[in-house]
Amino acid sequence: MPDPEPSPSQSSLPAAASGGRPLVPSPPIPSAVDVSAAEVRTPGAGLDRILGGPSGLGTAGLRLVRREEPPTPPTLPEPPAAAAAAEGSPIPGLYYHPVAEPDPVRVEEVGRRIKAWALDEVDLYPEEWEQEFDGFSVGRYMVVCHPDAPTVDHLMLATRLMVAENAVDDCYCEDHGGSPIGLGGRLLLAHTALDPLHTTREYQPQWTESLHADAPRRAYRSAMEYFLQVASPSQADRFRHDMARLHMGYLAEAAWAQTDHVPEVWEYLAMRQFNNFRPCPTITDSVGGYELPADLHALPAMQRVIALAGNATTIVNDLYSYTKELASPGRHLNLPVVIAEREGLPDREAYLKAIEVHNDLMHDFEAQATALATACPVPSVQRFLRGVAVWVDGNHHWHQTNTYRYTLPDFW
Ligand SMILES: CC(C)=CCC/C(C)=C(\C)COP(=O)(O)OP(=O)(O)O
Ligand SMILES: [Mg+2]
């Protein structure tokens, strides 16, 4: 992967590991000073065991202190007057953190390279979809979500995967030929582009050929091939697991659409925990050029932080895409729509309640992340938590400023 690297005018993270200040005025990870002990689950005994390392005969070399530490990230920039420059308005009452504008040099380079990949390497879309592809502004999205990526090559890992994930959603599930009918089969076969089929010599070639059969599979296959050049086996496996979660969420949404079923609010939230941005923030270490070890990623406290972060980012999408989804054919479920239907609230009240749900998720995410960062003073954990928090903030920024795609309802 060649990298004519534009000099980043923005980079960050983690405040703790770099000794610098955070790029965004976001939660004080890893300082837990403002979190009441009653609100936060203490990371459990599993953490003590991992931090202590194995204790049996001959295990001294396996202790946590022997882990390779993440590289020190680049120097932090001056905080810009970013929010003022951003297009689009934030949702009134939404709890979020403003971020620095993404480095325009990186945005342009990622935008140039992703278009070349889409057109020349995976033949992603027909000419008529070009405006929509450009309007998605995936370069801006990924640069703002990964300010600590050491190179544009690293950013491209996230960018290709983001485009591929959206191609699957659009072409298999939603408004570019998607349908709930037959979705399970399509998703499973596409999933094999991430998690390969191991079969007999007779059938292997047909499977290999199938990975070129449509744009979603070409995109998944290629994006994963690049990702595997950088990700460790456990990072790759983490990603596959998160993608399986995502596909399960798509299937539940589709099943409800097929029978025009509106789930209860908690059931909708359960579906949306799977049909979720989670696979994007959880590659923050691969994109940052370091690794959160598998046993630390698997900690229940880390899993809770990741789930809360993913849920907050995804409800942000429900809120910003509300009018787009109301205008789409049929009934498109999102949190305000489900609250209105299931709790008998007027649209505006339901929307305002959905904002509160989002804000509660954000506060809980920050409290749990702070508690974990305090309990687990390991540089890769600190940096990963910071990376997830910045992804959450960058995701909000992209939704707020993507006025090509999203418009706020007239509720204020
Ligand atoms: C990038 C990625 C992993 C996406 C998976 C789930 C997904 C498509 C979203 C969380 C976005 O939700 P939605 O389909 O409602 O998107 P738009 O509102 O149409 O932008
Ligand atoms: Mg949406």
Coordinates of N, CA and C and ligand atoms in Angstrom, one line a residue, residues 162 165-166 169 174 246 250 272 275-277 279-280 314 317 321 324-325 332 405-406, ligand 1:
M162 N -15.8 0.8 6.1 CA -17.0 1.7 6.2 C -17.8 1.7 4.9
E165 N -19.3 -1.8 4.4 CA -20.5 -2.1 5.3 C -21.7 -1.3 4.8
N166 N -21.5 -0.1 4.3 CA -22.7 0.6 3.8 C -23.2 0.1 2.5
D169 N -25.4 -2.8 3.5 CA -26.7 -2.3 4.1 C -27.6 -1.7 2.9
E174 N -31.5 -2.2 2.2 CA -32.3 -1.0 2.1 C -32.5 -0.5 0.7
L246 N -23.5 -7.6 13.7 CA -24.1 -6.6 12.8 C -25.1 -7.4 11.9
Y250 N -29.2 -6.9 11.4 CA -29.9 -6.7 10.2 C -31.1 -7.7 10.0
R272 N -31.1 -2.8 17.9 CA -30.1 -1.7 17.5 C -28.8 -1.9 18.1
N275 N -27.5 -4.2 15.2 CA -27.5 -3.4 14.0 C -27.0 -2.0 14.4
N276 N -25.6 -1.9 14.4 CA -25.0 -0.9 15.2 C -23.6 -0.6 14.6
F277 N -23.1 0.6 14.9 CA -21.8 1.0 14.4 C -20.6 0.3 15.1
P279 N -18.7 -2.3 14.8 CA -17.5 -2.7 14.2 C -16.6 -1.5 13.8
C280 N -17.0 -0.3 13.9 CA -16.2 0.8 13.4 C -15.3 1.3 14.6
T314 N -25.2 4.9 17.6 CA -26.3 4.4 16.7 C -27.6 5.1 17.0
N317 N -27.5 8.2 15.1 CA -28.0 8.0 13.7 C -29.5 8.1 13.7
S321 N -31.1 10.9 11.3 CA -31.7 10.3 10.1 C -33.2 10.2 10.2
K324 N -35.1 11.7 7.2 CA -34.8 11.0 6.0 C -35.6 9.7 6.0
E325 N -35.7 9.0 7.2 CA -36.3 7.7 7.2 C -37.9 7.9 7.2
H332 N -40.0 2.9 8.4 CA -38.6 2.6 8.8 C -38.5 2.8 10.3
R405 N -27.0 14.6 3.6 CA -27.8 13.3 4.0 C -28.9 13.5 5.0
Y406 N -28.6 14.4 6.0 CA -29.6 14.5 7.1 C -30.1 15.9 7.3
Ligands
LIG1 C1 -21.0 1.3 9.1 C2 -21.8 0.3 9.8 C3 -21.1 -0.8 10.6 C4 -23.1 0.4 9.7 C5 -23.9 -0.6 10.3 C6 -25.3 -0.2 10.8 C7 -25.8 1.0 10.1 C8 -26.0 1.0 8.6 C9 -26.0 2.1 10.9 C10 -25.8 2.1 12.3 C11 -26.7 3.3 10.2 O1 -28.0 3.2 10.3 P1 -29.0 3.4 9.1 O2 -29.1 2.2 8.3 O3 -30.3 3.9 9.8 O4 -28.3 4.6 8.3 P2 -28.8 5.9 7.7 O5 -29.8 6.5 8.7 O6 -29.6 5.5 6.4 O7 -27.7 6.8 7.4

